[in-house]
């Protein structure tokens, strides 16, 4: 799931070497992106000593993976990501399968939650979903 990938918690190891290499490349790129976000954050709070201290304390020891920053970013941006996934979907596209209804109750138009972001799986381990 996208949230797990961004937060660095994706359990998928890959079916073959190509998958494993691609996952490593993706994680390296995410580290680079979140380092840039971290650097920009530190630059933005330099004039405010209180915010600077809070940011440094919150993200102390978070490098090089930036897991806490990724978690915070996902919390702040999940709705935007959800809209990006669903807003241009075709009418017959579905993000969720007909899970609990035995195929008798399809999802509402493009997603199960109409306009709300489905967050009930965010912190359920992948192997339990």
N, CA, C and O atoms as CSV, one atom per row, in Angstrom:
chain,resi,resn,atom,element,x,y,z
A,1,UNK,N,N,0.838,-1.177,0.000
A,1,UNK,CA,C,0.000,0.000,0.000
A,1,UNK,C,C,0.884,1.241,0.000
A,1,UNK,O,O,1.997,1.214,0.526
A,2,UNK,N,N,0.407,2.292,-0.569
A,2,UNK,CA,C,1.206,3.501,-0.774
A,2,UNK,C,C,1.707,4.089,0.535
A,2,UNK,O,O,2.864,4.500,0.634
A,3,UNK,N,N,0.838,4.129,1.544
A,3,UNK,CA,C,1.249,4.654,2.850
A,3,UNK,C,C,2.415,3.871,3.432
A,3,UNK,O,O,3.342,4.458,3.990
A,4,UNK,N,N,2.374,2.546,3.306
A,4,UNK,CA,C,3.466,1.721,3.814
A,4,UNK,C,C,4.759,1.972,3.041
A,4,UNK,O,O,5.839,2.006,3.630
A,5,UNK,N,N,4.653,2.142,1.749
A,5,UNK,CA,C,5.841,2.407,0.933
A,5,UNK,C,C,6.468,3.729,1.342
A,5,UNK,O,O,7.676,3.803,1.562
A,6,UNK,N,N,5.655,4.771,1.444
A,6,UNK,CA,C,6.177,6.091,1.812
A,6,UNK,C,C,6.783,6.061,3.205
A,6,UNK,O,O,7.847,6.635,3.435
A,7,UNK,N,N,6.107,5.394,4.134
A,7,UNK,CA,C,6.588,5.351,5.517
A,7,UNK,C,C,7.725,4.359,5.715
A,7,UNK,O,O,8.261,4.246,6.818
A,8,UNK,N,N,8.102,3.633,4.655
A,8,UNK,CA,C,9.208,2.690,4.748
A,8,UNK,C,C,8.839,1.404,5.465
A,8,UNK,O,O,9.710,0.740,6.027
A,9,UNK,N,N,7.552,1.039,5.453
A,9,UNK,CA,C,7.082,-0.139,6.177
A,9,UNK,C,C,6.499,-1.205,5.256
A,9,UNK,O,O,5.794,-2.101,5.720
A,10,UNK,N,N,6.777,-1.120,3.982
A,10,UNK,CA,C,6.247,-2.089,3.024
A,10,UNK,C,C,6.921,-3.435,3.235
A,10,UNK,O,O,8.149,-3.520,3.247
A,11,UNK,N,N,6.132,-4.482,3.401
A,11,UNK,CA,C,6.667,-5.812,3.653
A,11,UNK,C,C,7.032,-6.581,2.383
A,11,UNK,O,O,7.710,-7.607,2.451
A,12,UNK,N,N,6.587,-6.090,1.230
A,12,UNK,CA,C,6.860,-6.794,-0.025
A,12,UNK,C,C,8.357,-6.822,-0.281
A,12,UNK,O,O,8.996,-5.776,-0.392
A,13,UNK,N,N,8.903,-8.000,-0.372
A,13,UNK,CA,C,10.349,-8.169,-0.584
A,13,UNK,C,C,10.706,-8.296,-2.061
A,13,UNK,O,O,11.859,-8.085,-2.436
A,14,UNK,N,N,9.742,-8.634,-2.893
A,14,UNK,CA,C,10.008,-8.810,-4.310
A,14,UNK,C,C,9.904,-10.263,-4.704
A,14,UNK,O,O,10.233,-11.165,-3.933
A,15,UNK,N,N,9.440,-10.472,-5.923
A,15,UNK,CA,C,9.324,-11.830,-6.444
A,15,UNK,C,C,10.644,-12.338,-7.008
A,15,UNK,O,O,10.898,-13.542,-7.043
A,16,UNK,N,N,11.475,-11.406,-7.446
A,16,UNK,CA,C,12.736,-11.793,-8.060
A,16,UNK,C,C,13.767,-10.686,-7.815
A,16,UNK,O,O,13.479,-9.693,-7.147
A,17,UNK,N,N,14.950,-10.869,-8.355
A,17,UNK,CA,C,16.019,-9.886,-8.141
A,17,UNK,C,C,15.662,-8.506,-8.688
A,17,UNK,O,O,15.999,-7.488,-8.084
A,18,UNK,N,N,14.982,-8.475,-9.827
A,18,UNK,CA,C,14.590,-7.189,-10.419
A,18,UNK,C,C,13.686,-6.413,-9.460
A,18,UNK,O,O,13.872,-5.212,-9.264
A,19,UNK,N,N,12.706,-7.101,-8.863
A,19,UNK,CA,C,11.824,-6.449,-7.883
A,19,UNK,C,C,12.619,-5.919,-6.696
A,19,UNK,O,O,12.391,-4.799,-6.238
A,20,UNK,N,N,13.539,-6.716,-6.209
A,20,UNK,CA,C,14.342,-6.322,-5.048
A,20,UNK,C,C,15.201,-5.104,-5.362
A,20,UNK,O,O,15.335,-4.201,-4.536
A,21,UNK,N,N,15.776,-5.084,-6.546
A,21,UNK,CA,C,16.592,-3.945,-6.957
A,21,UNK,C,C,15.723,-2.694,-7.103
A,21,UNK,O,O,16.106,-1.611,-6.661
A,22,UNK,N,N,14.560,-2.849,-7.720
A,22,UNK,CA,C,13.651,-1.701,-7.892
A,22,UNK,C,C,13.180,-1.155,-6.551
A,22,UNK,O,O,13.064,0.059,-6.382
A,23,UNK,N,N,12.909,-2.037,-5.598
A,23,UNK,CA,C,12.490,-1.595,-4.264
A,23,UNK,C,C,13.627,-0.827,-3.589
A,23,UNK,O,O,13.390,0.208,-2.966
A,24,UNK,N,N,14.840,-1.317,-3.708
A,24,UNK,CA,C,15.993,-0.628,-3.118
A,24,UNK,C,C,16.182,0.749,-3.745
A,24,UNK,O,O,16.477,1.716,-3.043
A,25,UNK,N,N,16.014,0.841,-5.052
A,25,UNK,CA,C,16.129,2.123,-5.756
A,25,UNK,C,C,15.045,3.081,-5.265
A,25,UNK,O,O,15.322,4.249,-4.991
A,26,UNK,N,N,13.809,2.586,-5.154
A,26,UNK,CA,C,12.705,3.417,-4.673
A,26,UNK,C,C,12.982,3.922,-3.256
A,26,UNK,O,O,12.802,5.108,-2.979
A,27,UNK,N,N,13.416,3.041,-2.363
A,27,UNK,CA,C,13.686,3.468,-0.992
A,27,UNK,C,C,14.833,4.483,-0.935
A,27,UNK,O,O,14.791,5.423,-0.141
A,28,UNK,N,N,15.844,4.297,-1.764
A,28,UNK,CA,C,16.937,5.261,-1.805
A,28,UNK,C,C,16.432,6.617,-2.283
A,28,UNK,O,O,16.815,7.654,-1.741
A,29,UNK,N,N,15.587,6.608,-3.281
A,29,UNK,CA,C,15.016,7.862,-3.798
A,29,UNK,C,C,14.142,8.541,-2.743
A,29,UNK,O,O,14.175,9.763,-2.599
A,30,UNK,N,N,13.361,7.749,-2.007
A,30,UNK,CA,C,12.542,8.322,-0.934
A,30,UNK,C,C,13.414,8.942,0.161
A,30,UNK,O,O,13.075,9.994,0.703
A,31,UNK,N,N,14.529,8.296,0.486
A,31,UNK,CA,C,15.461,8.884,1.466
A,31,UNK,C,C,15.960,10.239,0.970
A,31,UNK,O,O,16.042,11.195,1.740
A,32,UNK,N,N,16.291,10.316,-0.311
A,32,UNK,CA,C,16.770,11.574,-0.889
A,32,UNK,C,C,15.687,12.646,-0.850
A,32,UNK,O,O,15.961,13.802,-0.526
A,33,UNK,N,N,14.457,12.259,-1.180
A,33,UNK,CA,C,13.340,13.207,-1.176
A,33,UNK,C,C,13.094,13.718,0.241
A,33,UNK,O,O,12.919,14.919,0.445
A,34,UNK,N,N,13.080,12.819,1.214
A,34,UNK,CA,C,12.800,13.246,2.588
A,34,UNK,C,C,13.977,13.977,3.215
A,34,UNK,O,O,13.777,14.765,4.139
A,35,UNK,N,N,15.189,13.744,2.747
A,35,UNK,CA,C,16.319,14.559,3.198
A,35,UNK,C,C,16.129,15.986,2.710
A,35,UNK,O,O,16.387,16.936,3.449
A,36,UNK,N,N,15.683,16.141,1.477
A,36,UNK,CA,C,15.415,17.468,0.931
A,36,UNK,C,C,14.285,18.161,1.708
A,36,UNK,O,O,14.375,19.352,2.007
A,37,UNK,N,N,13.237,17.422,2.026
A,37,UNK,CA,C,12.143,17.981,2.824
A,37,UNK,C,C,12.667,18.392,4.197
A,37,UNK,O,O,12.324,19.465,4.694
A,38,UNK,N,N,13.493,17.551,4.812
A,38,UNK,CA,C,14.076,17.850,6.122
A,38,UNK,C,C,14.939,19.109,6.051
A,38,UNK,O,O,14.821,19.995,6.897
A,39,UNK,N,N,15.800,19.184,5.047
A,39,UNK,CA,C,16.665,20.360,4.898
A,39,UNK,C,C,15.843,21.625,4.712
A,39,UNK,O,O,16.162,22.663,5.293
A,40,UNK,N,N,14.795,21.551,3.912
A,40,UNK,CA,C,13.921,22.716,3.702
A,40,UNK,C,C,13.188,23.098,4.988
A,40,UNK,O,O,13.021,24.281,5.281
A,41,UNK,N,N,12.757,22.108,5.745
A,41,UNK,CA,C,12.099,22.372,7.024
A,41,UNK,C,C,13.060,23.092,7.970
A,41,UNK,O,O,12.691,24.090,8.589
A,42,UNK,N,N,14.277,22.594,8.080
A,42,UNK,CA,C,15.263,23.221,8.966
A,42,UNK,C,C,15.582,24.649,8.522
A,42,UNK,O,O,15.788,25.535,9.351
A,43,UNK,N,N,15.619,24.858,7.212
A,43,UNK,CA,C,15.856,26.199,6.691
A,43,UNK,C,C,14.677,27.116,7.028
A,43,UNK,O,O,14.876,28.278,7.381
A,44,UNK,N,N,13.461,26.598,6.921
A,44,UNK,CA,C,12.257,27.393,7.184
A,44,UNK,C,C,12.119,27.794,8.645
A,44,UNK,O,O,11.574,28.857,8.941
A,45,UNK,N,N,12.599,26.968,9.559
A,45,UNK,CA,C,12.418,27.267,10.986
A,45,UNK,C,C,13.623,27.939,11.636
A,45,UNK,O,O,13.633,28.128,12.853
A,46,UNK,N,N,14.627,28.300,10.865
A,46,UNK,CA,C,15.840,28.883,11.452
A,46,UNK,C,C,15.583,30.205,12.171
A,46,UNK,O,O,16.278,30.522,13.136
A,47,UNK,N,N,14.617,30.966,11.726
A,47,UNK,CA,C,14.338,32.261,12.351
A,47,UNK,C,C,13.512,32.135,13.633
A,47,UNK,O,O,13.443,33.081,14.418
A,48,UNK,N,N,12.904,31.006,13.847
A,48,UNK,CA,C,12.053,30.803,15.020
A,48,UNK,C,C,12.716,29.764,15.924
A,48,UNK,O,O,12.635,28.562,15.670
A,49,UNK,N,N,13.375,30.245,16.984
A,49,UNK,CA,C,14.165,29.351,17.839
A,49,UNK,C,C,13.315,28.249,18.478
A,49,UNK,O,O,13.780,27.119,18.625
A,50,UNK,N,N,12.075,28.568,18.858
A,50,UNK,CA,C,11.200,27.571,19.485
A,50,UNK,C,C,10.865,26.457,18.494
A,50,UNK,O,O,10.995,25.275,18.815
A,51,UNK,N,N,10.432,26.839,17.281
A,51,UNK,CA,C,10.108,25.831,16.261
A,51,UNK,C,C,11.336,25.045,15.842
A,51,UNK,O,O,11.248,23.849,15.565
A,52,UNK,N,N,12.482,25.712,15.796
A,52,UNK,CA,C,13.724,25.036,15.429
A,52,UNK,C,C,14.060,23.965,16.468
A,52,UNK,O,O,14.427,22.843,16.121
A,53,UNK,N,N,13.930,24.324,17.734
A,53,UNK,CA,C,14.224,23.366,18.801
A,53,UNK,C,C,13.244,22.189,18.754
A,53,UNK,O,O,13.648,21.037,18.918
A,54,UNK,N,N,11.963,22.478,18.530
A,54,UNK,CA,C,10.960,21.421,18.457
A,54,UNK,C,C,11.222,20.486,17.276
A,54,UNK,O,O,11.137,19.265,17.411
A,55,UNK,N,N,11.539,21.067,16.121
A,55,UNK,CA,C,11.812,20.252,14.931
A,55,UNK,C,C,13.060,19.398,15.139
A,55,UNK,O,O,13.072,18.218,14.791
A,56,UNK,N,N,14.110,19.993,15.705
A,56,UNK,CA,C,15.338,19.223,15.941
A,56,UNK,C,C,15.084,18.083,16.927
A,56,UNK,O,O,15.590,16.974,16.752
A,57,UNK,N,N,14.305,18.365,17.949
A,57,UNK,CA,C,13.993,17.317,18.937
A,57,UNK,C,C,13.143,16.212,18.309
A,57,UNK,O,O,13.397,15.028,18.527
A,58,UNK,N,N,12.137,16.605,17.531
A,58,UNK,CA,C,11.233,15.618,16.915
A,58,UNK,C,C,11.978,14.704,15.944
A,58,UNK,O,O,11.706,13.505,15.892
A,59,UNK,N,N,12.897,15.247,15.190
A,59,UNK,CA,C,13.577,14.470,14.152
A,59,UNK,C,C,15.013,14.097,14.528
A,59,UNK,O,O,15.804,13.708,13.668
A,60,UNK,N,N,15.342,14.217,15.811
A,60,UNK,CA,C,16.673,13.834,16.285
A,60,UNK,C,C,16.887,12.342,16.034
A,60,UNK,O,O,16.062,11.519,16.429
A,61,UNK,N,N,17.967,12.004,15.392
A,61,UNK,CA,C,18.275,10.606,15.119
A,61,UNK,C,C,17.432,9.992,13.998
A,61,UNK,O,O,17.441,8.775,13.815
A,62,UNK,N,N,16.713,10.815,13.254
A,62,UNK,CA,C,15.813,10.301,12.214
A,62,UNK,C,C,16.539,10.019,10.898
A,62,UNK,O,O,15.991,9.347,10.024
A,63,UNK,N,N,17.754,10.520,10.750
A,63,UNK,CA,C,18.502,10.291,9.518
A,63,UNK,C,C,19.157,8.921,9.579
A,63,UNK,O,O,19.392,8.447,10.690
A,64,UNK,N,N,19.463,8.261,8.509
A,64,UNK,CA,C,19.315,8.680,7.122
A,64,UNK,C,C,17.974,8.273,6.506
A,64,UNK,O,O,17.694,8.610,5.355
A,65,UNK,N,N,17.142,7.548,7.269
A,65,UNK,CA,C,15.899,7.033,6.684
A,65,UNK,C,C,14.717,7.980,6.812
A,65,UNK,O,O,13.775,7.910,6.022
A,66,UNK,N,N,14.759,8.869,7.806
A,66,UNK,CA,C,13.705,9.871,8.022
A,66,UNK,C,C,12.333,9.230,8.253
A,66,UNK,O,O,11.333,9.706,7.717
A,67,UNK,N,N,12.281,8.166,9.040
A,67,UNK,CA,C,11.011,7.468,9.261
A,67,UNK,C,C,9.971,8.349,9.960
A,67,UNK,O,O,8.798,8.320,9.588
A,68,UNK,N,N,10.379,9.130,10.964
A,68,UNK,CA,C,9.418,9.991,11.656
A,68,UNK,C,C,8.899,11.070,10.713
A,68,UNK,O,O,7.704,11.364,10.706
A,69,UNK,N,N,9.781,11.657,9.925
A,69,UNK,CA,C,9.373,12.678,8.967
A,69,UNK,C,C,8.437,12.078,7.917
A,69,UNK,O,O,7.464,12.719,7.521
A,70,UNK,N,N,8.718,10.873,7.468
A,70,UNK,CA,C,7.840,10.188,6.505
A,70,UNK,C,C,6.455,9.975,7.113
A,70,UNK,O,O,5.435,10.198,6.461
A,71,UNK,N,N,6.439,9.543,8.368
A,71,UNK,CA,C,5.181,9.316,9.081
A,71,UNK,C,C,4.387,10.618,9.157
A,71,UNK,O,O,3.190,10.636,8.872
A,72,UNK,N,N,5.050,11.697,9.538
A,72,UNK,CA,C,4.391,13.002,9.646
A,72,UNK,C,C,3.914,13.491,8.280
A,72,UNK,O,O,2.819,14.042,8.158
A,73,UNK,N,N,4.740,13.286,7.255
A,73,UNK,CA,C,4.361,13.709,5.906
A,73,UNK,C,C,3.120,12.951,5.454
A,73,UNK,O,O,2.195,13.548,4.905
A,74,UNK,N,N,3.093,11.641,5.678
A,74,UNK,CA,C,1.943,10.836,5.273
A,74,UNK,C,C,0.692,11.303,5.996
A,74,UNK,O,O,-0.369,11.423,5.382
A,75,UNK,N,N,0.801,11.567,7.287
A,75,UNK,CA,C,-0.350,12.036,8.062
A,75,UNK,C,C,-0.886,13.352,7.481
A,75,UNK,O,O,-2.099,13.546,7.404
A,76,UNK,N,N,0.001,14.239,7.080
A,76,UNK,CA,C,-0.394,15.551,6.550
A,76,UNK,C,C,-0.895,15.485,5.107
A,76,UNK,O,O,-1.671,16.345,4.690
A,77,UNK,N,N,-0.465,14.480,4.336
A,77,UNK,CA,C,-0.743,14.475,2.894
A,77,UNK,C,C,-1.565,13.299,2.381
A,77,UNK,O,O,-1.801,13.202,1.177
A,78,UNK,N,N,-2.005,12.409,3.254
A,78,UNK,CA,C,-2.731,11.223,2.776
A,78,UNK,C,C,-3.981,11.583,1.994
A,78,UNK,O,O,-4.311,10.907,1.019
A,79,UNK,N,N,-4.686,12.636,2.398
A,79,UNK,CA,C,-5.909,13.017,1.691
A,79,UNK,C,C,-5.600,13.476,0.264
A,79,UNK,O,O,-6.328,13.146,-0.672
A,80,UNK,N,N,-4.530,14.228,0.109
A,80,UNK,CA,C,-4.126,14.688,-1.222
A,80,UNK,C,C,-3.724,13.498,-2.096
A,80,UNK,O,O,-4.061,13.453,-3.279
A,81,UNK,N,N,-3.013,12.548,-1.520
A,81,UNK,CA,C,-2.622,11.350,-2.262
A,81,UNK,C,C,-3.864,10.566,-2.672
A,81,UNK,O,O,-3.954,10.090,-3.804
A,82,UNK,N,N,-4.821,10.430,-1.755
A,82,UNK,CA,C,-6.065,9.713,-2.058
A,82,UNK,C,C,-6.796,10.375,-3.223
A,82,UNK,O,O,-7.270,9.690,-4.130
A,83,UNK,N,N,-6.889,11.697,-3.200
A,83,UNK,CA,C,-7.556,12.409,-4.290
A,83,UNK,C,C,-6.811,12.194,-5.605
A,83,UNK,O,O,-7.433,12.040,-6.656
A,84,UNK,N,N,-5.493,12.184,-5.546
A,84,UNK,CA,C,-4.707,11.962,-6.758
A,84,UNK,C,C,-4.961,10.575,-7.332
A,84,UNK,O,O,-4.964,10.400,-8.551
A,85,UNK,N,N,-5.173,9.593,-6.472
A,85,UNK,CA,C,-5.437,8.230,-6.929
A,85,UNK,C,C,-6.822,8.120,-7.556
A,85,UNK,O,O,-6.993,7.449,-8.574
A,86,UNK,N,N,-7.811,8.779,-6.951
A,86,UNK,CA,C,-9.202,8.530,-7.338
A,86,UNK,C,C,-9.827,9.590,-8.228
A,86,UNK,O,O,-10.815,9.288,-8.897
A,87,UNK,N,N,-9.315,10.808,-8.277
A,87,UNK,CA,C,-10.059,11.882,-8.942
A,87,UNK,C,C,-10.191,11.689,-10.447
A,87,UNK,O,O,-11.174,12.144,-11.031
A,88,UNK,N,N,-9.262,11.051,-11.074
A,88,UNK,CA,C,-9.338,10.860,-12.521
A,88,UNK,C,C,-9.594,9.409,-12.910
A,88,UNK,O,O,-9.381,9.014,-14.057
A,89,UNK,N,N,-10.045,8.634,-11.956
A,89,UNK,CA,C,-10.345,7.235,-12.260
A,89,UNK,C,C,-11.575,7.164,-13.157
A,89,UNK,O,O,-12.481,7.991,-13.054
A,90,UNK,N,N,-11.594,6.177,-14.026
A,90,UNK,CA,C,-12.778,5.954,-14.859
A,90,UNK,C,C,-13.923,5.447,-13.999
A,90,UNK,O,O,-13.693,4.951,-12.896
A,91,UNK,N,N,-15.150,5.562,-14.485
A,91,UNK,CA,C,-16.310,5.159,-13.702
A,91,UNK,C,C,-16.300,3.682,-13.328
A,91,UNK,O,O,-16.849,3.307,-12.291
A,92,UNK,N,N,-15.688,2.842,-14.150
A,92,UNK,CA,C,-15.677,1.414,-13.825
A,92,UNK,C,C,-14.411,0.980,-13.070
A,92,UNK,O,O,-14.241,-0.203,-12.779
A,93,UNK,N,N,-13.527,1.932,-12.755
A,93,UNK,CA,C,-12.335,1.614,-11.971
A,93,UNK,C,C,-12.710,1.470,-10.503
A,93,UNK,O,O,-13.593,2.164,-9.999
A,94,UNK,N,N,-12.028,0.562,-9.831
A,94,UNK,CA,C,-12.278,0.353,-8.400
A,94,UNK,C,C,-10.940,0.242,-7.693
A,94,UNK,O,O,-10.045,-0.479,-8.134
A,95,UNK,N,N,-10.819,0.954,-6.607
A,95,UNK,CA,C,-9.615,0.835,-5.791
A,95,UNK,C,C,-9.742,-0.360,-4.849
A,95,UNK,O,O,-8.751,-1.009,-4.515
A,96,UNK,N,N,-10.978,-0.641,-4.422
A,96,UNK,CA,C,-11.253,-1.773,-3.544
A,96,UNK,C,C,-12.048,-2.823,-4.299
A,96,UNK,O,O,-12.821,-2.496,-5.200
A,97,UNK,N,N,-11.861,-4.070,-3.936
A,97,UNK,CA,C,-12.679,-5.131,-4.508
A,97,UNK,C,C,-13.957,-5.258,-3.680
A,97,UNK,O,O,-14.048,-4.709,-2.582
A,98,UNK,N,N,-14.939,-5.983,-4.209
A,98,UNK,CA,C,-16.178,-6.243,-3.467
A,98,UNK,C,C,-15.852,-7.262,-2.374
A,98,UNK,O,O,-16.036,-8.464,-2.560
A,99,UNK,N,N,-15.376,-6.778,-1.260
A,99,UNK,CA,C,-14.822,-7.669,-0.245
A,99,UNK,C,C,-15.872,-8.352,0.621
A,99,UNK,O,O,-15.967,-9.579,0.618
A,100,UNK,N,N,-16.635,-7.605,1.336
A,100,UNK,CA,C,-17.509,-8.184,2.363
A,100,UNK,C,C,-18.880,-8.579,1.850
A,100,UNK,O,O,-19.642,-9.232,2.563
A,101,UNK,N,N,-19.205,-8.197,0.638
A,101,UNK,CA,C,-20.571,-8.402,0.172
A,101,UNK,C,C,-20.730,-9.619,-0.728
A,101,UNK,O,O,-21.832,-9.890,-1.205
A,102,UNK,N,N,-19.675,-10.339,-0.963
A,102,UNK,CA,C,-19.766,-11.478,-1.867
A,102,UNK,C,C,-20.040,-11.051,-3.297
A,102,UNK,O,O,-20.598,-11.820,-4.080
A,103,UNK,N,N,-19.654,-9.834,-3.646
A,103,UNK,CA,C,-19.841,-9.330,-5.001
A,103,UNK,C,C,-21.212,-8.734,-5.252
A,103,UNK,O,O,-21.516,-8.365,-6.386
A,104,UNK,N,N,-22.051,-8.627,-4.226
A,104,UNK,CA,C,-23.402,-8.094,-4.432
A,104,UNK,C,C,-23.499,-6.595,-4.213
A,104,UNK,O,O,-24.486,-5.981,-4.617
A,105,UNK,N,N,-22.504,-5.995,-3.587
A,105,UNK,CA,C,-22.564,-4.572,-3.285
A,105,UNK,C,C,-21.264,-3.908,-3.726
A,105,UNK,O,O,-20.297,-3.877,-2.965
A,106,UNK,N,N,-21.232,-3.382,-4.937
A,106,UNK,CA,C,-19.992,-2.773,-5.421
A,106,UNK,C,C,-19.669,-1.497,-4.660
A,106,UNK,O,O,-20.523,-0.913,-3.994
A,107,UNK,N,N,-18.442,-1.089,-4.774
A,107,UNK,CA,C,-18.040,0.153,-4.133
A,107,UNK,C,C,-18.776,1.318,-4.772
A,107,UNK,O,O,-19.190,1.250,-5.929
A,108,UNK,N,N,-18.929,2.375,-4.014
A,108,UNK,CA,C,-19.640,3.560,-4.498
A,108,UNK,C,C,-18.773,4.280,-5.528
A,108,UNK,O,O,-17.717,4.813,-5.188
A,109,UNK,N,N,-19.206,4.295,-6.752
A,109,UNK,CA,C,-18.485,4.914,-7.858
A,109,UNK,C,C,-17.032,4.492,-7.851
A,109,UNK,O,O,-16.729,3.345,-8.181
A,110,UNK,N,N,-16.140,5.364,-7.492
A,110,UNK,CA,C,-14.719,5.057,-7.636
A,110,UNK,C,C,-14.053,4.540,-6.363
A,110,UNK,O,O,-12.954,3.988,-6.433
A,111,UNK,N,N,-14.679,4.701,-5.220
A,111,UNK,CA,C,-14.039,4.235,-3.997
A,111,UNK,C,C,-15.073,3.917,-2.938
A,111,UNK,O,O,-16.223,4.347,-3.022
A,112,UNK,N,N,-14.661,3.182,-1.969
A,112,UNK,CA,C,-15.549,2.757,-0.897
A,112,UNK,C,C,-15.987,3.935,-0.041
A,112,UNK,O,O,-17.117,3.945,0.445
A,113,UNK,N,N,-15.149,4.899,0.151
A,113,UNK,CA,C,-15.392,5.934,1.151
A,113,UNK,C,C,-15.900,7.241,0.562
A,113,UNK,O,O,-15.856,8.274,1.230
A,114,UNK,N,N,-16.369,7.216,-0.648
A,114,UNK,CA,C,-16.877,8.379,-1.361
A,114,UNK,C,C,-15.798,9.458,-1.389
A,114,UNK,O,O,-14.996,9.476,-2.323
A,115,UNK,N,N,-15.743,10.352,-0.412
A,115,UNK,CA,C,-14.704,11.392,-0.426
A,115,UNK,C,C,-13.741,11.277,0.740
A,115,UNK,O,O,-12.714,11.957,0.759
A,116,UNK,N,N,-14.049,10.433,1.711
A,116,UNK,CA,C,-13.176,10.293,2.874
A,116,UNK,C,C,-12.035,9.340,2.558
A,116,UNK,O,O,-12.208,8.349,1.849
A,117,UNK,N,N,-10.879,9.658,3.092
A,117,UNK,CA,C,-9.717,8.800,2.916
A,117,UNK,C,C,-9.883,7.588,3.831
A,117,UNK,O,O,-10.155,7.756,5.020
A,118,UNK,N,N,-9.725,6.373,3.310
A,118,UNK,CA,C,-9.828,5.199,4.173
A,118,UNK,C,C,-8.566,5.068,5.030
A,118,UNK,O,O,-7.498,4.727,4.521
A,119,UNK,N,N,-8.691,5.334,6.299
A,119,UNK,CA,C,-7.523,5.294,7.187
A,119,UNK,C,C,-7.522,4.091,8.109
A,119,UNK,O,O,-6.571,3.896,8.868
A,120,UNK,N,N,-8.566,3.282,8.059
A,120,UNK,CA,C,-8.677,2.197,9.026
A,120,UNK,C,C,-7.644,1.093,8.824
A,120,UNK,O,O,-7.502,0.233,9.692
A,121,UNK,N,N,-6.928,1.090,7.719
A,121,UNK,CA,C,-5.876,0.097,7.507
A,121,UNK,C,C,-4.472,0.667,7.709
A,121,UNK,O,O,-3.501,-0.088,7.654
A,122,UNK,N,N,-4.338,1.950,7.936
A,122,UNK,CA,C,-3.017,2.566,7.992
A,122,UNK,C,C,-2.062,1.899,8.976
A,122,UNK,O,O,-0.881,1.734,8.672
A,123,UNK,N,N,-2.550,1.520,10.129
A,123,UNK,CA,C,-1.654,0.988,11.142
A,123,UNK,C,C,-1.918,-0.485,11.455
A,123,UNK,O,O,-1.460,-1.003,12.473
A,124,UNK,N,N,-2.654,-1.146,10.579
A,124,UNK,CA,C,-2.827,-2.595,10.669
A,124,UNK,C,C,-1.678,-3.208,9.871
A,124,UNK,O,O,-1.484,-2.860,8.707
A,125,UNK,N,N,-0.924,-4.104,10.475
A,125,UNK,CA,C,0.188,-4.712,9.731
A,125,UNK,C,C,-0.291,-5.325,8.418
A,125,UNK,O,O,-1.386,-5.882,8.347
A,126,UNK,N,N,0.535,-5.219,7.386
A,126,UNK,CA,C,0.158,-5.689,6.057
A,126,UNK,C,C,-0.271,-7.147,6.049
A,126,UNK,O,O,-1.219,-7.505,5.350
A,127,UNK,N,N,0.402,-7.983,6.803
A,127,UNK,CA,C,0.082,-9.407,6.752
A,127,UNK,C,C,-1.292,-9.713,7.347
A,127,UNK,O,O,-1.789,-10.827,7.185
A,128,UNK,N,N,-1.916,-8.752,8.032
A,128,UNK,CA,C,-3.260,-8.954,8.580
A,128,UNK,C,C,-4.350,-8.354,7.705
A,128,UNK,O,O,-5.533,-8.536,7.993
A,129,UNK,N,N,-3.985,-7.647,6.647
A,129,UNK,CA,C,-4.991,-7.016,5.791
A,129,UNK,C,C,-5.533,-7.991,4.785
A,129,UNK,O,O,-6.392,-7.633,3.979
